[in-house]
Amino acid sequence: MAKHWADLQYEIYLNGMTGTVPRLPTDLTRLEALTEQRLGPGPVGYVAGGAGDGSTARANRAALRRRRIVPRLLRDVHERDLSVEVLGRSLPAPLALAPVGVLSIMHPEAEPAAARAAAAQGVPFTLSSASSTPMEQVAEAMGDAERWFQLYWPKDREVARSFLRRAKAAGYSALFVTLDTPLLAWRPRDLDQAYLPFLHGVGTANYFSDPAFLAGLAKPVHEDPNAAVSHFVGMFSDPAKTWPDLAFLREHWDGPIVLKGVLHPDDARLAADAGMDGVVVSNHGGRQVAGSVAAADALPRVADAVGDRLDVLFDSGVRTGDDVFKALALGARAVLLGRPYVYGLGLDGRAGVEHVIRCLLAELDLTLALSGHAGPATPGRADLVEETS
Ligand SMILES: Cc1cc2nc3c(=O)[nH]c(=O)nc-3n(C[C@H](O)[C@H](O)[C@H](O)COP(=O)(O)O)c2cc1C
Ligand SMILES: O=C(O)C(=O)c1ccccc1
């Protein structure tokens, strides 16, 4: 049975008859400003900030806004089904939550709250390697709901192997390997405040609970937390990795593998040649390469290069239902939602994340219908025009 996402609209109007209005804005682009007002400058700067002067994050938004939908008429859209096949699974809508580290800086209930919200809506949750809650605890909060594990590929092979083993045992079905963060970028908002949560041992839960990681420490974490943090910083990622190293992941992970952070069509081809199951076209929300191509501008070229060989997913700049429509039309099979759900979490915990998911999908459902599409498979490039000025 297809879920009727747009019913949220009537639910909100009906609640209005008894004087109740939504606790958070239904225009999700307003959440960032609200979070800026309500939460501390360190956490807000960390989430909202980007690399360099922030122009890449703005370019992500501009590249989506510049594309305009050309609606079609009289195409029978009264029955709609947003479900889609991604990585061999059927999802109720072309949406998953993106991996975002250190969610405890936004809300004390952190990842389990976001994961429960995703599970309640049937949307996959992607857990970051740098979560503030160990992966097993997040899995427990989700029951048997769909979950994916994002790997920051540790330098130490034993820790990498151990993460993969633990993720599999905890029921994460797909592996998202983030390749655009071999180093943390120059991020002035964090630098100006000297704010980096990991140095305080926040976002290290998967490491500090890992037997292979702990085996490398001379003393238990609580006896020498600084040594544990240095050990984490030293192995968090490995800028020396190259394409042949992907064989290691194939050997130790028997489910789908998706490479996150692909922007060049040649890298997408290399991913397909290496037998990967998907790519996420992403510039990490403008947080890594300052001045990089906007993700939505990279998407059509990647989709043309490999769209028939693997699943092309997309993130970086998605804020509204029409953004999702545009990503689908440019060749994405599904999108990952980043900052908006993090703001929802910061503002209203699990309920805030559910609000964000439901609003986004209601808006997508209506945008599809009003543009003449009964599902996510039919929008294409002919349904968009690009503003030139
Ligand atoms: C605060 C924050 C933390 C993030 N942490 C991770 C992470 O741990 N792993 C990862 O692969 N991507 C991480 N990302 C990137 C997101 O997965 C996603 O690519 C990005 O948020 C998309 O941009 P948008 O939120 O502007 O749409 C993070 C993003 C933010 C905003
Ligand atoms: O901040 C980020 O964008 C990010 O991906 C990250 C990097 C290291 C630890 C946690 C999150």
XYZ file of C-alpha atoms and ligand atoms in Angstrom:
431
model
C 0.000 0.000 0.000
C 1.413 3.336 -1.035
C 1.674 5.839 1.805
C -0.336 9.035 1.315
C 2.257 11.586 2.310
C 0.174 14.572 1.213
C -2.496 13.724 3.846
C -0.332 15.701 6.277
C -1.719 18.836 4.670
C -5.302 17.974 5.750
C -4.124 16.801 9.158
C -2.560 20.212 9.770
C -5.663 22.115 8.601
C -7.940 19.875 10.687
C -5.799 20.406 13.789
C -6.140 24.116 13.109
C -9.891 23.855 13.725
C -9.138 23.132 17.386
C -6.552 25.875 17.545
C -3.416 23.771 17.096
C -0.736 24.839 14.655
C 2.545 22.999 13.871
C 5.315 23.443 16.466
C 7.903 24.037 13.747
C 7.680 25.864 10.405
C 6.417 23.870 7.427
C 8.789 25.837 5.165
C 11.893 23.828 6.022
C 14.234 26.535 4.720
C 13.333 28.492 7.887
C 14.792 25.906 10.283
C 18.391 27.092 10.031
C 17.583 30.642 11.198
C 15.433 29.287 14.022
C 18.247 26.989 15.142
C 20.671 29.933 15.028
C 18.374 31.753 17.466
C 17.805 28.885 19.868
C 21.036 26.884 20.077
C 24.571 27.841 21.109
C 27.029 29.313 18.573
C 29.473 26.372 18.741
C 27.030 23.625 17.712
C 25.126 25.843 15.260
C 28.357 27.010 13.630
C 29.495 23.421 13.311
C 26.286 22.249 11.624
C 25.496 25.280 9.467
C 29.081 26.139 8.571
C 30.966 25.184 5.460
C 34.435 25.167 3.988
C 36.117 28.446 3.096
C 33.819 31.431 2.747
C 30.714 29.245 2.662
C 30.106 29.858 -1.039
C 29.982 26.149 -1.904
C 27.079 25.549 0.462
C 25.322 28.559 -1.095
C 26.136 27.287 -4.601
C 24.398 23.987 -3.729
C 21.207 25.910 -2.998
C 21.588 28.175 -6.022
C 22.088 25.237 -8.407
C 18.789 23.727 -7.261
C 16.921 27.037 -7.232
C 18.187 27.954 -10.700
C 16.411 24.920 -12.123
C 12.679 25.456 -12.497
C 9.979 22.843 -12.934
C 7.796 22.879 -16.030
C 4.510 21.275 -14.898
C 2.425 19.031 -17.161
C -1.387 18.877 -17.123
C -4.187 16.281 -17.418
C -2.060 13.232 -16.622
C -4.188 11.393 -13.997
C -2.257 11.865 -10.768
C -5.053 10.956 -8.351
C -3.311 7.714 -7.277
C 0.335 8.243 -6.465
C 3.072 5.927 -5.241
C 6.386 7.397 -4.120
C 8.068 4.044 -3.511
C 11.347 3.256 -5.212
C 13.943 0.455 -5.381
C 17.267 1.451 -3.869
C 20.173 -0.954 -3.388
C 17.827 -3.849 -4.038
C 15.289 -2.790 -1.383
C 11.931 -1.169 -1.749
C 11.702 2.183 0.050
C 8.400 4.027 0.639
C 9.846 7.237 -0.816
C 13.070 8.313 -2.564
C 14.554 9.555 0.714
C 16.967 8.506 3.454
C 18.602 10.435 6.274
C 22.236 11.339 5.544
C 25.041 10.356 7.910
C 25.723 13.234 10.285
C 28.260 12.886 13.093
C 28.088 14.037 16.713
C 24.325 14.578 16.956
C 24.557 14.924 20.748
C 25.689 18.523 20.213
C 22.161 19.220 18.914
C 20.039 17.210 21.346
C 20.756 14.946 24.338
C 18.809 12.072 22.738
C 21.053 12.371 19.669
C 21.187 9.517 17.105
C 18.618 7.196 18.732
C 16.002 9.987 18.501
C 16.731 10.635 14.825
C 16.871 6.908 14.074
C 13.496 6.305 15.765
C 11.955 9.130 13.755
C 13.285 7.662 10.511
C 12.088 4.174 11.480
C 8.603 5.466 12.318
C 8.348 6.995 8.826
C 9.917 3.981 7.075
C 12.841 6.071 5.870
C 16.339 4.513 6.125
C 18.690 6.044 8.681
C 22.385 6.269 7.855
C 24.534 6.154 10.973
C 27.815 8.058 10.897
C 31.053 6.409 12.014
C 31.466 9.561 14.120
C 28.178 9.160 15.992
C 27.865 10.069 19.639
C 26.092 6.743 20.329
C 27.566 3.289 19.621
C 26.135 1.642 16.503
C 24.617 -1.268 18.464
C 22.586 1.083 20.660
C 21.229 2.948 17.630
C 20.312 -0.369 16.012
C 18.442 -1.401 19.132
C 16.386 1.805 19.010
C 15.327 0.980 15.438
C 13.997 -2.584 15.752
C 14.169 -4.119 12.302
C 13.828 -0.841 10.393
C 16.155 -0.211 7.446
C 19.539 1.191 8.478
C 22.785 1.889 6.681
C 26.280 2.387 8.110
C 28.578 5.180 6.950
C 32.246 4.327 7.163
C 35.039 6.751 7.754
C 37.623 4.267 6.641
C 40.091 3.939 9.540
C 43.793 3.745 8.853
C 44.056 0.686 11.102
C 42.851 -2.415 9.213
C 41.821 -4.222 12.390
C 39.577 -1.329 13.427
C 38.129 -1.147 9.891
C 37.415 -4.886 9.949
C 35.925 -4.641 13.418
C 33.591 -1.762 12.393
C 32.355 -3.791 9.412
C 31.804 -6.871 11.551
C 29.918 -4.887 14.202
C 27.774 -3.057 11.644
C 26.788 -6.307 9.973
C 25.992 -7.972 13.310
C 23.842 -4.973 14.303
C 21.734 -5.260 11.148
C 23.026 -2.376 9.018
C 22.232 -3.519 5.477
C 24.387 -1.243 3.320
C 27.794 0.388 3.663
C 28.295 4.033 2.677
C 31.999 4.818 2.392
C 32.670 8.539 2.562
C 35.660 9.405 0.393
C 35.589 13.210 0.401
C 36.906 13.586 3.948
C 40.436 12.145 4.064
C 41.182 15.375 5.980
C 38.897 17.891 7.619
C 38.648 21.013 5.468
C 39.402 24.631 6.385
C 36.193 25.613 8.184
C 36.404 29.192 9.434
C 33.286 29.130 11.614
C 34.761 26.264 13.638
C 38.301 27.651 13.538
C 37.232 31.090 14.753
C 35.564 29.521 17.795
C 38.192 26.781 18.141
C 35.237 24.385 18.232
C 35.839 20.711 17.447
C 33.648 18.274 19.396
C 35.921 15.238 18.951
C 38.681 16.794 20.964
C 36.318 16.559 23.910
C 35.603 12.918 23.164
C 32.195 13.662 21.552
C 31.550 11.689 18.359
C 33.980 8.947 19.247
C 31.491 6.414 20.647
C 32.073 3.778 17.968
C 35.818 3.950 18.513
C 35.799 4.014 22.305
C 33.514 0.958 22.308
C 35.588 -0.974 19.788
C 37.808 -3.846 20.975
C 40.311 -3.395 18.122
C 40.567 0.345 18.841
C 40.905 -0.166 22.585
C 43.620 -2.771 22.042
C 45.821 0.037 20.695
C 45.620 2.082 23.912
C 48.104 1.773 26.757
C 45.466 2.752 29.350
C 41.646 2.628 29.498
C 39.916 5.686 27.991
C 38.779 7.082 31.361
C 42.337 6.960 32.727
C 43.880 8.815 29.805
C 41.179 10.421 27.644
C 43.667 12.640 25.813
C 45.648 9.643 24.616
C 42.402 8.017 23.429
C 41.436 11.136 21.487
C 44.910 11.339 19.872
C 44.635 7.687 18.898
C 41.238 8.477 17.304
C 42.588 11.516 15.432
C 45.531 9.472 14.152
C 43.413 6.689 12.682
C 40.155 8.452 11.820
C 40.966 8.461 8.092
C 43.698 7.656 5.650
C 44.606 10.148 2.907
C 46.910 7.538 1.341
C 44.089 5.310 0.101
C 43.601 4.662 -3.647
C 41.049 2.847 -5.820
C 42.590 -0.650 -5.530
C 42.037 -0.457 -1.748
C 38.292 -0.879 -2.339
C 38.943 -4.614 -2.736
C 39.425 -4.732 1.056
C 35.870 -3.504 1.608
C 34.430 -5.991 -0.869
C 36.271 -8.752 0.921
C 34.965 -7.793 4.364
C 31.448 -6.551 3.580
C 29.015 -8.804 1.730
C 26.162 -6.287 1.268
C 25.795 -3.272 -1.028
C 28.616 -0.693 -0.988
C 28.022 2.937 -1.927
C 30.759 5.551 -2.421
C 29.802 8.933 -1.001
C 31.261 12.186 -2.257
C 31.513 11.467 -5.986
C 31.423 14.562 -8.228
C 33.472 13.659 -11.321
C 31.975 11.281 -13.910
C 35.324 9.501 -14.229
C 35.266 8.704 -10.501
C 31.721 7.402 -10.940
C 32.989 5.124 -13.742
C 35.826 3.918 -11.496
C 33.237 3.143 -8.805
C 31.208 1.097 -11.282
C 34.352 -0.647 -12.575
C 35.236 -1.548 -8.977
C 31.856 -3.293 -8.631
C 30.321 -0.750 -6.277
C 26.529 -0.742 -5.938
C 25.974 2.992 -5.753
C 27.418 6.477 -5.518
C 26.229 9.537 -3.650
C 26.763 12.658 -5.711
C 27.655 15.026 -2.889
C 30.063 17.764 -1.920
C 29.440 17.044 1.757
C 27.101 20.015 2.050
C 29.859 22.401 0.964
C 31.930 21.423 4.006
C 34.970 19.960 2.251
C 36.305 21.442 -1.006
C 35.783 25.202 -0.903
C 34.953 26.353 -4.400
C 33.882 22.912 -5.593
C 31.181 22.322 -8.179
C 27.641 22.521 -6.810
C 26.322 19.007 -6.274
C 23.261 19.528 -8.501
C 25.522 20.682 -11.337
C 27.614 17.504 -11.007
C 24.590 15.189 -10.854
C 23.499 14.990 -14.525
C 27.012 14.203 -15.746
C 27.398 11.413 -13.183
C 23.934 10.038 -13.985
C 24.791 10.002 -17.699
C 28.073 8.203 -16.990
C 26.853 5.419 -14.686
C 23.086 5.678 -14.130
C 22.567 2.358 -15.902
C 25.319 0.564 -13.937
C 24.634 1.490 -10.307
C 22.274 3.490 -8.081
C 22.946 7.221 -8.245
C 21.958 8.975 -5.014
C 22.264 12.671 -4.269
C 22.742 15.084 -1.380
C 23.956 18.627 -0.640
C 21.392 21.390 -0.632
C 18.096 19.498 -0.409
C 15.698 21.543 1.716
C 12.245 21.246 0.105
C 10.013 18.853 -1.808
C 10.731 20.605 -5.080
C 14.484 20.173 -4.468
C 13.875 16.414 -4.311
C 11.828 16.592 -7.530
C 14.691 18.413 -9.258
C 17.269 15.878 -8.058
C 15.104 13.042 -9.393
C 14.708 14.871 -12.708
C 18.492 15.338 -12.946
C 19.041 11.590 -12.596
C 19.061 10.686 -8.893
C 17.194 7.582 -7.779
C 16.842 8.938 -4.239
C 18.219 11.723 -2.061
C 19.824 11.908 1.356
C 18.576 14.606 3.680
C 21.241 16.294 5.830
C 21.033 19.582 7.742
C 17.213 19.959 7.803
C 16.712 16.874 9.951
C 19.580 17.924 12.183
C 17.851 21.281 12.780
C 14.583 19.406 13.423
C 16.413 17.321 16.029
C 17.949 20.386 17.648
C 14.623 22.201 17.824
C 12.277 19.408 18.889
C 14.076 16.068 19.275
C 12.547 12.993 17.665
C 9.278 14.849 16.950
C 11.237 17.536 15.114
C 12.892 14.957 12.864
C 9.520 13.350 12.100
C 8.100 16.771 11.302
C 10.893 17.414 8.817
C 10.527 14.037 7.083
C 6.736 14.309 6.846
C 6.752 17.895 5.565
C 9.416 17.157 2.969
C 7.594 14.109 1.632
C 4.174 15.793 1.673
C 5.659 18.640 -0.329
C 7.338 16.205 -2.728
C 4.084 14.271 -3.195
C 2.205 17.483 -4.006
C 4.968 18.800 -6.269
C 4.955 15.552 -8.244
C 1.164 15.560 -8.542
C 0.900 19.226 -9.483
C 3.623 18.753 -12.096
C 1.838 15.783 -13.676
C 3.773 12.869 -12.157
C 2.299 9.942 -10.213
C 5.657 8.732 -8.870
C 9.377 9.419 -8.607
C 10.402 7.487 -11.729
C 8.970 9.780 -14.397
C 10.490 13.249 -13.854
C 13.321 13.854 -16.315
C 15.411 16.676 -17.654
C 12.642 17.733 -20.043
C 10.605 18.661 -16.942
C 13.143 21.338 -15.954
C 14.394 24.554 -17.455
C 17.545 26.294 -16.291
C 17.548 30.009 -15.610
C 20.544 31.636 -17.220
C 20.701 35.021 -15.499
C 27.094 18.601 11.036
C 27.364 17.670 9.901
C 28.071 16.503 10.147
C 28.297 15.605 9.115
N 28.906 14.416 9.386
C 29.071 13.522 8.399
C 29.624 12.259 8.678
O 29.921 11.932 9.815
N 29.793 11.391 7.649
C 29.444 11.718 6.361
O 29.627 10.909 5.450
N 28.893 12.902 6.075
C 28.689 13.807 7.070
N 28.099 14.990 6.774
C 27.643 15.276 5.404
C 26.199 14.787 5.158
O 26.138 13.396 5.104
C 25.659 15.324 3.827
O 26.541 14.993 2.790
C 25.472 16.844 3.855
O 24.893 17.241 5.079
C 24.590 17.290 2.691
O 24.469 18.678 2.660
P 23.152 19.447 3.206
O 22.954 19.040 4.602
O 23.498 20.900 3.082
O 22.024 19.051 2.297
C 27.843 15.908 7.801
C 27.145 17.088 7.560
C 26.881 17.964 8.600
C 26.078 19.202 8.301
O 31.801 17.491 10.014
C 31.662 16.786 9.020
O 31.251 17.205 7.932
C 32.023 15.400 9.081
O 31.805 14.723 8.134
C 32.627 14.803 10.251
C 33.985 14.605 10.251
C 34.568 14.030 11.358
C 33.800 13.612 12.403
C 32.419 13.825 12.372
C 31.828 14.407 11.280
